[in-house]
CSV table of C-alpha atoms in Angstrom, one decimal:
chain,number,residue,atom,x,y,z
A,1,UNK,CA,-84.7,-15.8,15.0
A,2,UNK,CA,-86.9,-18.1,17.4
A,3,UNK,CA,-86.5,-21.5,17.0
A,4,UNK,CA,-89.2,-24.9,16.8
A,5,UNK,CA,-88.3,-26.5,20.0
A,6,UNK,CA,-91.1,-28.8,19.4
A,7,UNK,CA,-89.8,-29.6,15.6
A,8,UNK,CA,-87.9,-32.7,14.9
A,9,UNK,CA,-85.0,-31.8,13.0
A,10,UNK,CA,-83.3,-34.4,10.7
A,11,UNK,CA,-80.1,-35.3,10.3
A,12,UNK,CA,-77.9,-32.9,8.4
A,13,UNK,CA,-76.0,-36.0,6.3
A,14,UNK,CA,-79.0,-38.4,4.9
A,15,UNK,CA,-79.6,-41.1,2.0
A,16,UNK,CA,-82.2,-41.6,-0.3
A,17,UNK,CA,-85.1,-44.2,1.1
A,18,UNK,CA,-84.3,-46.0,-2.9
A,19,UNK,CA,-81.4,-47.3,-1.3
A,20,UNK,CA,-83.0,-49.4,1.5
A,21,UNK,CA,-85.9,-50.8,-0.6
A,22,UNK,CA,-86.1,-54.7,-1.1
A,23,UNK,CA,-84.5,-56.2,-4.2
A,24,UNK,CA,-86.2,-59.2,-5.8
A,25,UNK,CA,-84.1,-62.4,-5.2
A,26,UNK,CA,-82.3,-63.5,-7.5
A,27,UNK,CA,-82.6,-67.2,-8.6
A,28,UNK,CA,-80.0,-69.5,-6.9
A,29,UNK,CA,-78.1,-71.9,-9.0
A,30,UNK,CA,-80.0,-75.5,-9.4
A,31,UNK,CA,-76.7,-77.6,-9.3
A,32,UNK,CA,-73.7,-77.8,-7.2
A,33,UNK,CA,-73.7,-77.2,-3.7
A,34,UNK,CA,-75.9,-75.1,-1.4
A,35,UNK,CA,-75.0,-71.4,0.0
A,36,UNK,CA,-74.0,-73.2,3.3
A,37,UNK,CA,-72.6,-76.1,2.1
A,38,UNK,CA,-74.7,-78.7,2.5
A,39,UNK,CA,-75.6,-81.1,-0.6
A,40,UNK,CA,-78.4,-81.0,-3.1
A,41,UNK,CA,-80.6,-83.9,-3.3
A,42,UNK,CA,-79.8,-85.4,0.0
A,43,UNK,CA,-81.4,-85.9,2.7
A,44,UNK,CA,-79.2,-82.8,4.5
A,45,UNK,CA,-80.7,-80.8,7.1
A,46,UNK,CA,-79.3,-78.3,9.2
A,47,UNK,CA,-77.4,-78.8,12.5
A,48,UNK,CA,-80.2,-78.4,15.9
A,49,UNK,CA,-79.9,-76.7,18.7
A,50,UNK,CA,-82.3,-77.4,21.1
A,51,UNK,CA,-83.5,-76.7,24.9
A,52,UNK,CA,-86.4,-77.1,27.2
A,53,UNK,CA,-88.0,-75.5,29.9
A,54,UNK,CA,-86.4,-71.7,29.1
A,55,UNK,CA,-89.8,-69.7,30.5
A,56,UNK,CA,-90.5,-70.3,33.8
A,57,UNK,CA,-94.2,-68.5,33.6
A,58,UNK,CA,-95.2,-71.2,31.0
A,59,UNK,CA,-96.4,-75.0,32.0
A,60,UNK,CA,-93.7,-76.0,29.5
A,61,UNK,CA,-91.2,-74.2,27.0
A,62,UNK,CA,-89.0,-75.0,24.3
A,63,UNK,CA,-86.4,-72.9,22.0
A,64,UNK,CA,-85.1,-74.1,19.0
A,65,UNK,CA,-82.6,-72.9,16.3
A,66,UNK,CA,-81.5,-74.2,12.9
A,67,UNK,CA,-79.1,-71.9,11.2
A,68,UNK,CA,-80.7,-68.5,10.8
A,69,UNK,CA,-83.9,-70.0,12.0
A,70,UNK,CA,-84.8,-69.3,15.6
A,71,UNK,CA,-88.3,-70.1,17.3
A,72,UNK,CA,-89.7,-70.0,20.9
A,73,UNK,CA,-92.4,-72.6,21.8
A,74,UNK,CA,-94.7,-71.9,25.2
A,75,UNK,CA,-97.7,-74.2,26.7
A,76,UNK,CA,-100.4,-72.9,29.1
A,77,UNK,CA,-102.8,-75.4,30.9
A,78,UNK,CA,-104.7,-77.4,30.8
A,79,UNK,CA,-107.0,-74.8,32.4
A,80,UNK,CA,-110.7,-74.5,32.5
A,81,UNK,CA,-112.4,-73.4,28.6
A,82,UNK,CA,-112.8,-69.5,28.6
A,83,UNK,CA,-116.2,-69.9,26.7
A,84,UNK,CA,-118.7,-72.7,28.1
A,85,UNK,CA,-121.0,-72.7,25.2
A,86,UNK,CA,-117.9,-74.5,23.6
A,87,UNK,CA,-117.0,-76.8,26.3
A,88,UNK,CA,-117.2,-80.5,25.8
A,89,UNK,CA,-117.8,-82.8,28.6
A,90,UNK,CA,-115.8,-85.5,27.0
A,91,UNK,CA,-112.5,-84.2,25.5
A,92,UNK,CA,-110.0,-81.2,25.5
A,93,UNK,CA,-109.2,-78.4,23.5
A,94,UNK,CA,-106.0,-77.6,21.5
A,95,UNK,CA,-105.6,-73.7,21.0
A,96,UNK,CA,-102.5,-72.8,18.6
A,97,UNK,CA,-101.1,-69.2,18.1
A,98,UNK,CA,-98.3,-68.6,15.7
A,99,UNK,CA,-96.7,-65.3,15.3
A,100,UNK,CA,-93.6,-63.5,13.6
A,101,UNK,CA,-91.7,-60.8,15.2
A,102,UNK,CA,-91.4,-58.0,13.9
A,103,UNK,CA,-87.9,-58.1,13.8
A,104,UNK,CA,-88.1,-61.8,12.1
A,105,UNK,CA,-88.2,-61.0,8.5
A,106,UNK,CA,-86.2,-59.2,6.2
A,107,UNK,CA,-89.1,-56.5,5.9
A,108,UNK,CA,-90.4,-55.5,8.8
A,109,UNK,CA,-94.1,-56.6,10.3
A,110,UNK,CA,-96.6,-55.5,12.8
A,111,UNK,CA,-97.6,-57.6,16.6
A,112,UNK,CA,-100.9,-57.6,14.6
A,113,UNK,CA,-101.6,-61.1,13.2
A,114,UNK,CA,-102.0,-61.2,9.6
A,115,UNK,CA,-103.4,-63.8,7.0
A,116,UNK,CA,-99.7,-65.5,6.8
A,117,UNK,CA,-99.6,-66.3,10.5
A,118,UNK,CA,-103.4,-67.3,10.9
A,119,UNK,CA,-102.8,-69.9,8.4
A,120,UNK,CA,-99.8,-71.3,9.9
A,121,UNK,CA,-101.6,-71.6,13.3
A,122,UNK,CA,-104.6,-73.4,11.5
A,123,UNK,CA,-101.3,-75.9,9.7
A,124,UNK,CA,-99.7,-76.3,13.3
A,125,UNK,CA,-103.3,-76.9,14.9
A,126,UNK,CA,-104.2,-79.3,12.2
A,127,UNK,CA,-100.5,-81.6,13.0
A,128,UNK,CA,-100.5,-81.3,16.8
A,129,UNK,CA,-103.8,-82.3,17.4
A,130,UNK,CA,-103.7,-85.8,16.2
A,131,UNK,CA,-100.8,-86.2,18.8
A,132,UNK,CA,-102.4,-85.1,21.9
A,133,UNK,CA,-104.6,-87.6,24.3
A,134,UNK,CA,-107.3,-84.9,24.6
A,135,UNK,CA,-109.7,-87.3,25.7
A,136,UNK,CA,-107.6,-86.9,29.6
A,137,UNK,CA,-108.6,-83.4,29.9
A,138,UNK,CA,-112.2,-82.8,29.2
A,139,UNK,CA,-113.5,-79.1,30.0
A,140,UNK,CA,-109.9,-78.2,29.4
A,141,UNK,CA,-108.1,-76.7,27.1
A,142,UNK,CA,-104.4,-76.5,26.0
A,143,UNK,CA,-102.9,-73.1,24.5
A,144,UNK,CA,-100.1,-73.5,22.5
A,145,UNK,CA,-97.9,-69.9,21.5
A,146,UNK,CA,-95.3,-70.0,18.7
A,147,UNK,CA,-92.7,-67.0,18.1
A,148,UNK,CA,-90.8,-66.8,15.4
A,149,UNK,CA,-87.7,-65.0,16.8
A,150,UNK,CA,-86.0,-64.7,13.0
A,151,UNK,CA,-87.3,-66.5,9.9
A,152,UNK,CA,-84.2,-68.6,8.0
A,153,UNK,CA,-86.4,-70.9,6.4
A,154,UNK,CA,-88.6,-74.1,6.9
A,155,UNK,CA,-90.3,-71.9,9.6
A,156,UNK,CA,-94.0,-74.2,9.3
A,157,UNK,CA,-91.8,-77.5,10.2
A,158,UNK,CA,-89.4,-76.2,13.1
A,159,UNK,CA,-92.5,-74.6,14.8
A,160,UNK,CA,-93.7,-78.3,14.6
A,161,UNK,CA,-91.0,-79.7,16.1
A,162,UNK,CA,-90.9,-76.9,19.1
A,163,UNK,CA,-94.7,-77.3,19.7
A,164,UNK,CA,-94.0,-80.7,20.1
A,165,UNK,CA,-91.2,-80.4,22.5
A,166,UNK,CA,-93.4,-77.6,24.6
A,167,UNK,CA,-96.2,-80.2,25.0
A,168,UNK,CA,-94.0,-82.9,26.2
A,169,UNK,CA,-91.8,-80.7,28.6
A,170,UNK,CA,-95.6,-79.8,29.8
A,171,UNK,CA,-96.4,-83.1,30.7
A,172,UNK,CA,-99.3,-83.3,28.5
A,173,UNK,CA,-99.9,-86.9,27.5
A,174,UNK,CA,-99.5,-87.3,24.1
A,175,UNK,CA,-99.6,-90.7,21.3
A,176,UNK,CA,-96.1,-89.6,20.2
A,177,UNK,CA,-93.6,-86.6,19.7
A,178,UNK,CA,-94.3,-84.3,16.5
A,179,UNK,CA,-91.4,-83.9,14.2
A,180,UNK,CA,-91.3,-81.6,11.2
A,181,UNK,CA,-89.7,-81.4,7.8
A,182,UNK,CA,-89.4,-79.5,4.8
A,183,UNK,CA,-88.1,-79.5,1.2
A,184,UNK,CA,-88.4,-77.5,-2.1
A,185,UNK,CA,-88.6,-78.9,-5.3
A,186,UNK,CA,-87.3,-76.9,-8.1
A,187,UNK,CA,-87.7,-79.6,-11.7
A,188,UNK,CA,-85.2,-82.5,-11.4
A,189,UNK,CA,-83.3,-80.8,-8.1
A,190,UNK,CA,-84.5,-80.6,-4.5
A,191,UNK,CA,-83.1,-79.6,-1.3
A,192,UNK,CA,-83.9,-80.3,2.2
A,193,UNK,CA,-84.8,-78.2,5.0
A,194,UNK,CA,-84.4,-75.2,2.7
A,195,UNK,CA,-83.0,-71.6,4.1
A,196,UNK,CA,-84.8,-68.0,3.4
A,197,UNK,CA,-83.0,-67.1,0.1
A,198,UNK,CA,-83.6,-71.1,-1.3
A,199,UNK,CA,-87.5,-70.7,-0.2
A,200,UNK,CA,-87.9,-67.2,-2.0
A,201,UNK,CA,-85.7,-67.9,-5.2
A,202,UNK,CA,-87.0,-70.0,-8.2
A,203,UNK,CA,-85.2,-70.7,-11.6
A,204,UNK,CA,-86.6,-68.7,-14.4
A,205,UNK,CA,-86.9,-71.9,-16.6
A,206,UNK,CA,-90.6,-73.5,-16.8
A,207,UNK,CA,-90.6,-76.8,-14.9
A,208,UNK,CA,-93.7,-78.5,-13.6
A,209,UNK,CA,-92.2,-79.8,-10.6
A,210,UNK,CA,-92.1,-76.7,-8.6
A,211,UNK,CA,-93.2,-76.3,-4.8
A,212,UNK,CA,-92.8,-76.8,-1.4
A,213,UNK,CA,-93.7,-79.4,0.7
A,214,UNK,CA,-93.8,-79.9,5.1
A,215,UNK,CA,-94.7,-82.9,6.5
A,216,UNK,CA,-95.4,-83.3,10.0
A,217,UNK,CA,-94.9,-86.5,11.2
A,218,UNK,CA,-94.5,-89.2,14.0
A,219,UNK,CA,-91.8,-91.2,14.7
A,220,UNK,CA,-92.6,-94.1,17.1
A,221,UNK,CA,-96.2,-94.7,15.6
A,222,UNK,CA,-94.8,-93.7,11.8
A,223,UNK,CA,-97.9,-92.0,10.5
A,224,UNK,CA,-98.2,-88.9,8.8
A,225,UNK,CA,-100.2,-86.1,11.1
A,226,UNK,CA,-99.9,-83.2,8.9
A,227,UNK,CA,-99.0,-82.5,4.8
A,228,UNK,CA,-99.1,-78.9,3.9
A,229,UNK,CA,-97.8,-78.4,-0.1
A,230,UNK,CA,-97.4,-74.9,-2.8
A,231,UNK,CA,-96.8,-74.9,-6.0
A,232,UNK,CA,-97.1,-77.6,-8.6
A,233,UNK,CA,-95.9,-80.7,-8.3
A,234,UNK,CA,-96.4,-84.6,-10.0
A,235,UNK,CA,-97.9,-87.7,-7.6
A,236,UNK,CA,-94.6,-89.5,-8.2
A,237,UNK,CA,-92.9,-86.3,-7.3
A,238,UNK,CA,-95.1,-85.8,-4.1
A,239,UNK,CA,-94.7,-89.1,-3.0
A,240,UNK,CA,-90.9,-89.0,-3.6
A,241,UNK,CA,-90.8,-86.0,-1.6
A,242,UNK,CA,-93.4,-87.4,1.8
A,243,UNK,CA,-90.8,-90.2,1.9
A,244,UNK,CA,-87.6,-87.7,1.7
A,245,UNK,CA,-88.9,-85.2,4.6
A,246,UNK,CA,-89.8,-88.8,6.8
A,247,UNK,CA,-86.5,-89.4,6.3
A,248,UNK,CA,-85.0,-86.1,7.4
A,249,UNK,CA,-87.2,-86.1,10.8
A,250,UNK,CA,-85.4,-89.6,11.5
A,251,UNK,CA,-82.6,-87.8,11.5
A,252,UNK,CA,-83.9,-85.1,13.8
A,253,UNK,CA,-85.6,-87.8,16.6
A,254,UNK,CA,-82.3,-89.0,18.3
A,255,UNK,CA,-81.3,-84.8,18.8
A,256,UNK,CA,-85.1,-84.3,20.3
A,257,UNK,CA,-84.9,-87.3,22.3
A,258,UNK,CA,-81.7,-86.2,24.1
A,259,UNK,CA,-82.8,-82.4,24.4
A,260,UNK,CA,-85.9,-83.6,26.3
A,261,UNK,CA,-84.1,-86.0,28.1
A,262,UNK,CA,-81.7,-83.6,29.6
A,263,UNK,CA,-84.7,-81.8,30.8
A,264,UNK,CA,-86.4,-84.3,32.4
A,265,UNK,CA,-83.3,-84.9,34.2
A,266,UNK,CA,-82.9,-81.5,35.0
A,267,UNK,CA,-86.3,-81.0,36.4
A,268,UNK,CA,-86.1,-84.4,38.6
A,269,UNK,CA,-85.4,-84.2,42.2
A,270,UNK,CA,-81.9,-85.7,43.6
A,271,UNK,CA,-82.2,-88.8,45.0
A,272,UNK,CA,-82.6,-89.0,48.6
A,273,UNK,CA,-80.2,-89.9,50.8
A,274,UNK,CA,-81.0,-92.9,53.5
């Protein structure tokens, strides 16, 4: 009997797709301590790892990884505006562009840019730009790309933080470094800089204070350059929470100081011998 040559044949040992499909997350306990051993209601965020200047095409490059969370920052320009009719004579313009792998999330996604990563580029637009001396570079404008290599949580505020990084390993002049921070409020118990699972779980008890809140802030100048919050949550509990995630990007500035330090001192030449 002639065979399809042209046929794919499947494999003669297979599984039902029911196996593979997505379970719902189950809620995480609201006391004791966290899946990776860091505290509730502290101010404990995850051990940084940090470096600059990885991509030799781009002006200025930064990777950086938290846990599970691992993003890649590039910087093109400044470099003359594409589009004239929206030049202006007097100050730059700040172009963001943050995507998710395919590979990033639990369920796979497309190269295509969906609603999720549109809004997070408008977010990381909307906190870089206050940062960023624009006025230096009129008829110019700076694109900024963000890749989310594997999403493990707080994805919004490390993209911050690597933008930030990317712009100053550019030599763009800018008012102050960008430093991000996240936490999730679940009733009387929060947590810091929360992973994946503590992002996508709630409790299944009804509690007004439930949400999420990222804060984008500046160190040196201490102002606030962008606030993005979900869910629902009190004033008091808000403010309670702007002043927790300023305090956890206090504890990120000395590790983003020495990262671009080490690049700076990478990138200078030796000293010359007379």
């Amino acid at each position: 009997m002639p065979t399809d040559t042209k046929r794919v044949r499947g494999p003669e040992v297979s599984q039902s797709p029911s196996l593979f499909t997505c379970r719902p997350a189950a809620a995480l306990p609201s006391a004791g301590p966290r899946g990776d051993g860091r505290q509730r209601d502290q101010v404990d965020v995850r051990p940084v790892f940090v470096r600059c200047g990885l991509v030799s095409q781009a002006k200025g490059s930064a990777y950086i990884e938290a846990g599970n969370t691992k993003l890649m920052s590039c910087v093109y320009g400044p470099r003359e505006t594409e589009r004239k009719d929206e030049t202006d004579m007097k100050c730059g313009r700040l172009t963001t562009d943050m995507r998710f792998a395919p590979f990033s999330c639990p369920e796979r996604g497309s190269w295509i840019q969906g609603s999720q990563d549109k809004d997070l580029s408008l977010m990381l637009h909307e906190s870089l730009q206050p940062a960023l001396c624009l006025h230096k570079y009129p008829r110019s404008q700076i694109e900024v790309s963000v890749m989310v290599l594997e999403n493990g949580g707080s994805v919004l505020a490390h993209a911050i933080t690597c933008a930030s990084l990317a712009l100053a390993d550019a030599g763009i002049e800018m008012y102050d470094l960008v430093l991000g921070c996240s936490i999730r409020r679940d009733g009387a118990s929060y947590v810091v800089d929360p992973t994946y699972a503590e992002e996508n779980s709630w409790s299944s008890g009804s509690s007004e204070d439930q949400g999420g809140l990222t804060v984008a802030f500046l160190p040196s100048l201490n102002q606030i350059s962008g606030l993005q919050s979900d869910g629902e949550m009190a004033e008091e509990t808000l403010t309670t929470g702007i002043r927790t995630c300023i305090e956890g990007c206090y504890k990120l500035y000395p590790v983003i100081q020495q990262a671009l330090l080490k690049a700076v001192r990478k990138a200078a030449p030796p000293p010359s011998e007379s």
